[in-house]
CSV table of C-alpha atoms and ligand atoms in Angstrom, one decimal:
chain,number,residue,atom,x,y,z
A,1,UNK,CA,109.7,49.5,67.3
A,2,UNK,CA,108.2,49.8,63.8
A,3,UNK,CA,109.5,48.2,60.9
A,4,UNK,CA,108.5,49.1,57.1
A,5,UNK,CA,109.5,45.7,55.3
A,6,UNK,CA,109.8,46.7,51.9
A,7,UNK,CA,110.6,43.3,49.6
A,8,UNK,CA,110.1,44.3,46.2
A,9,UNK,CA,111.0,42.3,43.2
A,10,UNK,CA,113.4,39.4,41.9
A,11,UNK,CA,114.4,36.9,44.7
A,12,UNK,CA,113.7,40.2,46.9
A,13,UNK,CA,110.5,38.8,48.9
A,14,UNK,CA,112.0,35.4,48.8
A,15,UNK,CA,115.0,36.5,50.9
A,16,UNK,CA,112.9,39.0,53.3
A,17,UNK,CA,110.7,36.0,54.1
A,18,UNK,CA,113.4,34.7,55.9
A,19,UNK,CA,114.7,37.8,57.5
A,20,UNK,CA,111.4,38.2,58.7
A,21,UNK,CA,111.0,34.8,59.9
A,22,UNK,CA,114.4,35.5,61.9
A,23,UNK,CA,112.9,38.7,63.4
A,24,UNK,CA,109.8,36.9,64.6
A,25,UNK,CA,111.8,34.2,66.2
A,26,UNK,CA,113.6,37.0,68.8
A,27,UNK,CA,110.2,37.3,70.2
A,28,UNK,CA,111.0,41.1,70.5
A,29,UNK,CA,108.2,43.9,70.4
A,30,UNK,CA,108.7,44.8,66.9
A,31,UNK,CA,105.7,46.1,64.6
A,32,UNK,CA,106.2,45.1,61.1
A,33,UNK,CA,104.3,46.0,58.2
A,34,UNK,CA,105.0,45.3,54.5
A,35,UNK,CA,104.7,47.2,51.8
A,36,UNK,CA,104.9,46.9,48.1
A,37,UNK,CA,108.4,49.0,46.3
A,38,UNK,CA,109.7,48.6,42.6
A,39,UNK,CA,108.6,46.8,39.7
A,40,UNK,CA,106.3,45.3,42.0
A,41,UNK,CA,104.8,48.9,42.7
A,42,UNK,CA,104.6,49.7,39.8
A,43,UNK,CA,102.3,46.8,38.5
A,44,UNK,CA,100.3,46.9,41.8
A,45,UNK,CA,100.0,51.1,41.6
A,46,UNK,CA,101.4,52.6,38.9
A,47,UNK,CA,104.5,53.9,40.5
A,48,UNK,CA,107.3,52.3,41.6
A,49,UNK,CA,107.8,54.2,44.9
A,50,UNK,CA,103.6,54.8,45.8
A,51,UNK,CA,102.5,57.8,48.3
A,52,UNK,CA,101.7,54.8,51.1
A,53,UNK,CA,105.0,53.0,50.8
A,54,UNK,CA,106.7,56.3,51.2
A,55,UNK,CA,105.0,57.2,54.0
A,56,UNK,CA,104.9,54.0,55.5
A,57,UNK,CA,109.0,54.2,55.1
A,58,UNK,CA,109.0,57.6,56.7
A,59,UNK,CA,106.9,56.7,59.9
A,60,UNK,CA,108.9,53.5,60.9
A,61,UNK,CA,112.1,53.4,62.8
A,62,UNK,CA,113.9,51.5,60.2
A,63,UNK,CA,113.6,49.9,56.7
A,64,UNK,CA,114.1,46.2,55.5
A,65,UNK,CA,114.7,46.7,52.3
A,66,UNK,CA,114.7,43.6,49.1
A,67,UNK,CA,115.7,44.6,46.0
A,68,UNK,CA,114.1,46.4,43.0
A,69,UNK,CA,114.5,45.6,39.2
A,70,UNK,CA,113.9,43.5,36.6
A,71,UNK,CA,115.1,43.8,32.6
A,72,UNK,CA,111.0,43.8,31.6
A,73,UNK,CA,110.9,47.0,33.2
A,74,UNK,CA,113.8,48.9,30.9
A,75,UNK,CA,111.7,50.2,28.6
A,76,UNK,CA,109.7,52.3,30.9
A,77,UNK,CA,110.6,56.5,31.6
A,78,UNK,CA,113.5,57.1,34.1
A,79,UNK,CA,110.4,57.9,36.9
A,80,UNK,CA,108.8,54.8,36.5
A,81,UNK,CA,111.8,52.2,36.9
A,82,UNK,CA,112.1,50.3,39.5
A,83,UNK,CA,115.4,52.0,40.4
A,84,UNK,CA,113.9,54.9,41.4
A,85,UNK,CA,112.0,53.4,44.0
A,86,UNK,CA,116.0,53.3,46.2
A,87,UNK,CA,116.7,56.3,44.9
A,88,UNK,CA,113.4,57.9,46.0
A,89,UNK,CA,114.0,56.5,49.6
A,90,UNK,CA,117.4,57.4,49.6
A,91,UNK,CA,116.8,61.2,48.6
A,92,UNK,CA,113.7,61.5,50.6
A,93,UNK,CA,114.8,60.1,54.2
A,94,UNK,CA,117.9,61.8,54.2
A,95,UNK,CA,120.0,58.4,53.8
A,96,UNK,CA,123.1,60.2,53.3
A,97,UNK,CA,125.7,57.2,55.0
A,98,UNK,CA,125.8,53.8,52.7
A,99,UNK,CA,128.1,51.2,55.2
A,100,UNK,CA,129.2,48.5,52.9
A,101,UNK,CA,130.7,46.2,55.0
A,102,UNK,CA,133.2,43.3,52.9
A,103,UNK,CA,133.9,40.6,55.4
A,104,UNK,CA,135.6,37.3,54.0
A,105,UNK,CA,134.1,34.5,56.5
A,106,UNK,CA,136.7,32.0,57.3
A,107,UNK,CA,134.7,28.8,55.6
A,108,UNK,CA,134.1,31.0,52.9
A,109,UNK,CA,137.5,32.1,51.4
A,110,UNK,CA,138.3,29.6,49.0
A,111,UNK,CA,134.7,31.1,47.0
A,112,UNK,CA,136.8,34.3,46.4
A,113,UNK,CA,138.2,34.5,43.2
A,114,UNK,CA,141.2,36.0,44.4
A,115,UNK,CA,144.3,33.8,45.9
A,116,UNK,CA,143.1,32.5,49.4
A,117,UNK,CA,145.9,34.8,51.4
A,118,UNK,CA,144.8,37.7,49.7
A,119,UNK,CA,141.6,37.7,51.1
A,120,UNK,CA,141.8,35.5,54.1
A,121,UNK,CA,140.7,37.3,57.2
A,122,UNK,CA,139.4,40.4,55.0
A,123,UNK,CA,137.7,42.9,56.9
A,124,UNK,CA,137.1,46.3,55.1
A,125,UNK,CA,134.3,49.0,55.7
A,126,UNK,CA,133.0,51.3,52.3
A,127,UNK,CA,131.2,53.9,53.3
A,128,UNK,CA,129.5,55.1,50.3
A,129,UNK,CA,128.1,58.8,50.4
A,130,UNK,CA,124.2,58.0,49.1
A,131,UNK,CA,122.8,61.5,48.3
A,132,UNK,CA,124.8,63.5,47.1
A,133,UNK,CA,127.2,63.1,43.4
A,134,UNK,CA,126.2,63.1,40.1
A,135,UNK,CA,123.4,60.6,40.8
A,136,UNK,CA,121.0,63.6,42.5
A,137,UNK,CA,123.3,66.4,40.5
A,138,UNK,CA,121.2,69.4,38.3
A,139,UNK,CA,121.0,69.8,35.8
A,140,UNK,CA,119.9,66.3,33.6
A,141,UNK,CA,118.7,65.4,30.7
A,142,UNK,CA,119.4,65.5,27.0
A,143,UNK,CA,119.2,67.9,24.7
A,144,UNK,CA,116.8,68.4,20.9
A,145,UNK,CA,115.1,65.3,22.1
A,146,UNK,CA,112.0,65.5,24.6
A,147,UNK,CA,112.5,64.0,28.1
A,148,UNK,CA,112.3,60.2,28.2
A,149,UNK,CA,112.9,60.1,24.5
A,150,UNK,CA,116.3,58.9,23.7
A,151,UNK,CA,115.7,59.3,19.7
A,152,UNK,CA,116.7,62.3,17.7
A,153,UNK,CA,119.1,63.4,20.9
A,154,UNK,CA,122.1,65.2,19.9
A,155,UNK,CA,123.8,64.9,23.5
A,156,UNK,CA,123.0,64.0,27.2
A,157,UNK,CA,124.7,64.9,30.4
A,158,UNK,CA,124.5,64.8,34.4
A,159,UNK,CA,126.1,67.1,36.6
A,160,UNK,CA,128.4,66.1,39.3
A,161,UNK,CA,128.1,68.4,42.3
A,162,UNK,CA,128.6,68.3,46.2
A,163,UNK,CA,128.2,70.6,48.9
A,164,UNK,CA,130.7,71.5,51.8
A,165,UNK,CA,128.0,70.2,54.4
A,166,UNK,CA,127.7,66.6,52.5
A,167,UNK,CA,131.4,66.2,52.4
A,168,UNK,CA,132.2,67.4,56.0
A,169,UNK,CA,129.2,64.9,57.1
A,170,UNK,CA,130.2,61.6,55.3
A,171,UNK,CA,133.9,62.7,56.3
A,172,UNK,CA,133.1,62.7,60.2
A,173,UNK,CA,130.8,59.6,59.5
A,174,UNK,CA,134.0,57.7,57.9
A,175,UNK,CA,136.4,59.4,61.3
A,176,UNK,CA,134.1,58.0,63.7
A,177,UNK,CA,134.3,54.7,62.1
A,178,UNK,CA,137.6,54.0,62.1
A,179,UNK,CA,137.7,54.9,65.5
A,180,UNK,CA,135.7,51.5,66.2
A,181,UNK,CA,137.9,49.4,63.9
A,182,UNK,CA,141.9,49.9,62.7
A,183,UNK,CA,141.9,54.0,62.9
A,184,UNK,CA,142.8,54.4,59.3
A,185,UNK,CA,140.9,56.3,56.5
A,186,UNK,CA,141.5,56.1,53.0
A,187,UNK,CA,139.5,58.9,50.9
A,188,UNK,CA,139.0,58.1,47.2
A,189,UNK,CA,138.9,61.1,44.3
A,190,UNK,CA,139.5,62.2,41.1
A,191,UNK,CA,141.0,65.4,42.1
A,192,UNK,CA,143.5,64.8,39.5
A,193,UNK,CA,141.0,65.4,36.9
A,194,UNK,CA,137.5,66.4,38.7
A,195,UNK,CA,136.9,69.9,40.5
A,196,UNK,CA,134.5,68.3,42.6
A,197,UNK,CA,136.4,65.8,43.7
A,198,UNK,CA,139.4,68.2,44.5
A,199,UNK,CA,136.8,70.1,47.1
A,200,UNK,CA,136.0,66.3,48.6
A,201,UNK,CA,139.9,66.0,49.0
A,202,UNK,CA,140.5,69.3,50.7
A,203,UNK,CA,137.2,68.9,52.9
A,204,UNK,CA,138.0,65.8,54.2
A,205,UNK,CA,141.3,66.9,54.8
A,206,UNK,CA,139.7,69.7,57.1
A,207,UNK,CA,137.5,67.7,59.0
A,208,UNK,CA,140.3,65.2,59.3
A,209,UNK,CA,142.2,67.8,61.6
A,210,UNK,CA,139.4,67.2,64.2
A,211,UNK,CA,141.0,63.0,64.3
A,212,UNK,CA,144.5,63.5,64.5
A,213,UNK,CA,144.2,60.2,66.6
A,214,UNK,CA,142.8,58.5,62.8
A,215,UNK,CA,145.4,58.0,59.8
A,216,UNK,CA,144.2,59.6,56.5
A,217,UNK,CA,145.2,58.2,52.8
A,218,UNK,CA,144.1,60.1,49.5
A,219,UNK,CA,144.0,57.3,46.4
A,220,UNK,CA,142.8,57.7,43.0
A,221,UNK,CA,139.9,56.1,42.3
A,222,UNK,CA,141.8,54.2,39.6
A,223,UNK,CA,144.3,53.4,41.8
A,224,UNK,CA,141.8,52.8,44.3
A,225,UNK,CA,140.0,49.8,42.3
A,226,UNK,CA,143.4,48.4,41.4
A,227,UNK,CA,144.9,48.6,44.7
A,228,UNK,CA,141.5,46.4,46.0
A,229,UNK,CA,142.2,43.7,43.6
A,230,UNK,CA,146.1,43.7,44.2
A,231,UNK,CA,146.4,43.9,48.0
A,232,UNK,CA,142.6,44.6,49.8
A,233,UNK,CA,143.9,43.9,53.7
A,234,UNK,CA,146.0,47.5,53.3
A,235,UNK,CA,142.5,49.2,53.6
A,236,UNK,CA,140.2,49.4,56.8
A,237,UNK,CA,137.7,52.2,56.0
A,238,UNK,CA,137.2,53.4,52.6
A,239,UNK,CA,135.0,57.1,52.3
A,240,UNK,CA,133.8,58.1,48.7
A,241,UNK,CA,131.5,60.0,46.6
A,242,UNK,CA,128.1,57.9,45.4
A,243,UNK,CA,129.2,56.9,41.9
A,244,UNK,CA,132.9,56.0,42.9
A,245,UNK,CA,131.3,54.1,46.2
A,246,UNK,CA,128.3,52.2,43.9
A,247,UNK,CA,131.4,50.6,41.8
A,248,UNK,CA,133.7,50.0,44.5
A,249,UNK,CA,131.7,48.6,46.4
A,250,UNK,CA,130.8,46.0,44.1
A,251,UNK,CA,134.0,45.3,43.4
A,252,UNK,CA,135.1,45.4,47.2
A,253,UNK,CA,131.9,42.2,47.5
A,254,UNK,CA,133.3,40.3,44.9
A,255,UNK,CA,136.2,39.9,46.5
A,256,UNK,CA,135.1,38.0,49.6
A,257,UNK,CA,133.6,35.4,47.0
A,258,UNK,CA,130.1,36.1,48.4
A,259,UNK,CA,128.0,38.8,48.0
A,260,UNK,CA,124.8,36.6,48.9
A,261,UNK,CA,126.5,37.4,52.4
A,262,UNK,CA,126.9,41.1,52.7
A,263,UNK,CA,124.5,43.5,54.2
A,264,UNK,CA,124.1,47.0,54.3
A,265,UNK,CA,123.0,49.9,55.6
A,266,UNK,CA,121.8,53.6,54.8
A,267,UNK,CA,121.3,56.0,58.0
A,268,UNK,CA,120.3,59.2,58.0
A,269,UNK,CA,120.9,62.2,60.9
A,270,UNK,CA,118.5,61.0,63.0
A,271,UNK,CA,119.9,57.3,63.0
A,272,UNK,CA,116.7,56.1,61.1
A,273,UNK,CA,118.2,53.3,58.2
A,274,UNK,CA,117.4,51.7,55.7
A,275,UNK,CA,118.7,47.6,55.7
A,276,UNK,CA,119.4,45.9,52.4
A,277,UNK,CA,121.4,43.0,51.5
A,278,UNK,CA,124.7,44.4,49.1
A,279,UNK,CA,123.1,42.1,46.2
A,280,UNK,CA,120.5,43.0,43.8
A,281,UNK,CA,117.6,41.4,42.8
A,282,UNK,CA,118.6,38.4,40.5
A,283,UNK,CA,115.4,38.5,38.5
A,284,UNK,CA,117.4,34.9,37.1
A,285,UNK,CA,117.3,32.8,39.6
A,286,UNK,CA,113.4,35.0,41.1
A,287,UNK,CA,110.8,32.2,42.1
A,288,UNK,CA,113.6,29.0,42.6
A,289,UNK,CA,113.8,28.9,46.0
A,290,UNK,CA,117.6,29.0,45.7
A,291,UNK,CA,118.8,32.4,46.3
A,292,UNK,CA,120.5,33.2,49.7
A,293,UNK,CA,118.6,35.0,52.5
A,294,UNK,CA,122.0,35.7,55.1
A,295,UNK,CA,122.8,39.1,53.4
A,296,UNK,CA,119.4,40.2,54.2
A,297,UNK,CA,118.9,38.5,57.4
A,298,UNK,CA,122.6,40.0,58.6
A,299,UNK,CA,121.0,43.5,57.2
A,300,UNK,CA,118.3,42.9,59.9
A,301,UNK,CA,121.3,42.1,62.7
A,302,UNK,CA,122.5,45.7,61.2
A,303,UNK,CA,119.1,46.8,61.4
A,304,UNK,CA,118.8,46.1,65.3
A,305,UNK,CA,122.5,47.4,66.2
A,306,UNK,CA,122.3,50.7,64.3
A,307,UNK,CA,118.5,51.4,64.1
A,308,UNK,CA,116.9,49.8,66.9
A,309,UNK,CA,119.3,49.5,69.8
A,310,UNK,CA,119.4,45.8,70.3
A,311,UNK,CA,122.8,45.0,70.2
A,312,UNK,CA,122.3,41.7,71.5
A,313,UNK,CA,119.6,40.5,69.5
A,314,UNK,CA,122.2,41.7,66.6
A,315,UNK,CA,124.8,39.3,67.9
A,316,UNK,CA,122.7,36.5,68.6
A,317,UNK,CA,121.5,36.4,64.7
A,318,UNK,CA,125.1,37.1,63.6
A,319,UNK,CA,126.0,34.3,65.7
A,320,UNK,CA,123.4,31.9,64.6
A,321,UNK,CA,124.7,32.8,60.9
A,322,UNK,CA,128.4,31.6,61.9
A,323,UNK,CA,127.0,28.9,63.7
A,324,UNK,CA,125.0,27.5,60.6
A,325,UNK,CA,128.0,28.4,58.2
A,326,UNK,CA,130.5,25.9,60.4
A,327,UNK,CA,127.6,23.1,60.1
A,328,UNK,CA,128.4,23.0,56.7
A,329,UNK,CA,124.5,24.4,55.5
A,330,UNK,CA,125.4,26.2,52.2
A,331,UNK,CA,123.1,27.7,49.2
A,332,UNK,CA,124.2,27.1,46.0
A,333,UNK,CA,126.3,30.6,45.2
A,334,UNK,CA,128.2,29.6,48.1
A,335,UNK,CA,128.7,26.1,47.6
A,336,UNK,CA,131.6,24.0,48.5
A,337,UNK,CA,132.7,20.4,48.3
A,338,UNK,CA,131.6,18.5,51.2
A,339,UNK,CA,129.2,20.7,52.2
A,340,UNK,CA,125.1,20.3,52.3
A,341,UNK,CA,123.5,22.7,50.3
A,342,UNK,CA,120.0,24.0,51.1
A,343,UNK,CA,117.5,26.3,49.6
A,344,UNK,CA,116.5,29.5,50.9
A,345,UNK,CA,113.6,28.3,53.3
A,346,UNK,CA,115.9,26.0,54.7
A,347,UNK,CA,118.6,28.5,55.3
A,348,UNK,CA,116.4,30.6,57.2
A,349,UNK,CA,114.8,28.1,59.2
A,350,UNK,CA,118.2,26.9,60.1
A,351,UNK,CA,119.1,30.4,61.2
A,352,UNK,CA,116.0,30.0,63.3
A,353,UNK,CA,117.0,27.2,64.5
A,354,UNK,CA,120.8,28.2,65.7
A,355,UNK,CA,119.0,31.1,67.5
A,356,UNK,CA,117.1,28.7,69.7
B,401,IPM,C1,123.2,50.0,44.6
B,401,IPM,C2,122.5,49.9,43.2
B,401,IPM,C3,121.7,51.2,43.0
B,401,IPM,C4,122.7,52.3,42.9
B,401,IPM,C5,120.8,51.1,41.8
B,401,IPM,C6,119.8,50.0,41.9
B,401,IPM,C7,120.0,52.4,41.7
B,401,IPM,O1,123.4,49.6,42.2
B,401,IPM,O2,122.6,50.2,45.6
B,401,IPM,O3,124.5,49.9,44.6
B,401,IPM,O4,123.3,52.6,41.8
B,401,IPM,O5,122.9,53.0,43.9
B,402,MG,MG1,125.4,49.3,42.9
């Protein structure tokens, strides 16, 4: 099993230290190699996605994935930011399924900053469509200005498009889902206002005839980011587009009080994936030794479920996470009265530790 680790920048190879050191500690057969991605790319090679870290990516049965950016890098043309380096992956392995899992834990629901019975017991699923949307739409770019050059530009615009096979895809993706959890879908447009959106409504409505076993909802994406904040449990699987699902999402995080706890994962047709922790890369708190590694070491327990087909080894790590969580080990974003608060080394070595 071969694994392109991928740490890139900010607290990004701080955190996949530890996930790595978690990986190693399952004594499975698993061939990793790292690579540089992002900013860090781009320093090292020029490019923040380089030919060998691409290929690298494409050859390996799954992805560990940091996080890319940092505000030095701003300046730079659109296709040499860091950004581009996800983006690039994303388009070029086909990572057309985003699951964005927002789990309140149970010692962890008075960090929300919604009202503890809102959010105890939380459990919701985004699945973000990641290739599609006005983030890979064509046309772009602005016009009586040349490209990169935001002076003397009299307008810019991006195009938002999807096909009939992305939406049927994601669609069945969301289906199958909610077949494994609480059999309800809820499918969030703009069709109110958006043509595109419209064809995602009546698409999914298709494909939904194939699940008559799965409850469908329509919402508003409006309604949809209220409805999160008022009364989140309503919700089991949410299915949207890539912009909709990038800002839901984060909102959707944010409500279980810790994002330094969420995971991800990005999978393609052929169930190859790439694993990244929900957060970004915190170029802030970079170098301190204080940012928290269990989003990207539960991204590897995703990692080995969805990519690899080690269930157990999956549970083991998410169990060793709980297990670590009810000793009262916290990092600071987390942090609670009465409980001992540890850096990230220590994290993951405790992880290691519960495994044993
Ligand atoms: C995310 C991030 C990315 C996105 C950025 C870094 C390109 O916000 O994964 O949610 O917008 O998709
Ligand atoms: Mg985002």
């Amino acid at each position: 099993m071969k694994i392109a680790i991928l740490p890139g920048d900010g607290i990004g190879p701080e955190i996949v230290a530890e996930a790595v050191k978690v990986l190693r500690a399952l004594a499975l057969p698993l061939e990793m190699e790292t690579a540089p991605v992002g900013g860090a790319a781009y320093e090292a090679a020029g490019h923040p996605l380089p030919e060998a870290t691409l290929r690298l990516a494409q050859q390996a049965d799954a992805v560990l994935f940091g996080a890319v950016g940092d505000w030095k890098f701003d300046t730079l043309p659109r296709p040499l930011r860091p950004e581009q380096a996800i983006l690039g992956l994303r388009q070029a392995l086909g990572l057309f399924a985003n699951f964005r899992p927002a789990i309140c834990y149970p010692q962890l629901t008075h960090a929300s900053s919604l009202k503890p019975e809102l959010v105890a017991g939380l459990d919701i699923l985004i699945i973000r469509e990641l290739t599609g949307d006005i983030y890979f739409g064509q046309p772009r770019g602005r016009r009586s200005a040349p490209d990169g050059a935001f002076a003397g530009a009299e307008e810019a615009f991006d195009t938002m498009r999807y096909s009939r096979p992305e939406i049927e895809r994601i669609a069945r993706v969301a289906f199958e889902a909610a077949r494994q959890r609480r059999g309800k879908v809820t499918s969030v447009d703009k069709a109110n206002v958006l043509e595109t959106f419209q064809f995602w409504k009546d698409i999914v409505t298709e494909v939904h005839r194939d699940y008559p076993d799965v409850e469908l909802e329509h919402m508003y994406v409006d309604n949809a980011a209220m409805q999160l904040v008022k009364a989140p449990k309503k919700f089991d699987v949410v299915v949207t587009g890539n912009m909709f699902g990038d800002i839901l999402s984060d909102e959707a995080a944010m409500l279980t009080g810790s994002i330094g706890m969420l995971p991800s994962a990005s999978l393609n047709e052929r169930g190859q994936g790439l694993y990244e922790p929900s957060h970004g890369s915190a170029p802030d708190i970079a170098g301190k030794g204080i940012a928290n590694p269990l989003a990207t070491i539960l991204s590897a327990a995703m990692m080995l479920r969805f990519s690899l087909q080690q269930p157990e080894a999956a549970e083991r790590i998410e169990a060793a996470v709980q297990k670590v969580l009810a000793d009262g080990l916290r990092t600071a974003d987390i942090a609670s009265e009465g409980c001992t608060i540890v850096g990230t080394a220590a994290m993951g070595d405790a992880v290691v530790r519960a495994l044993r």
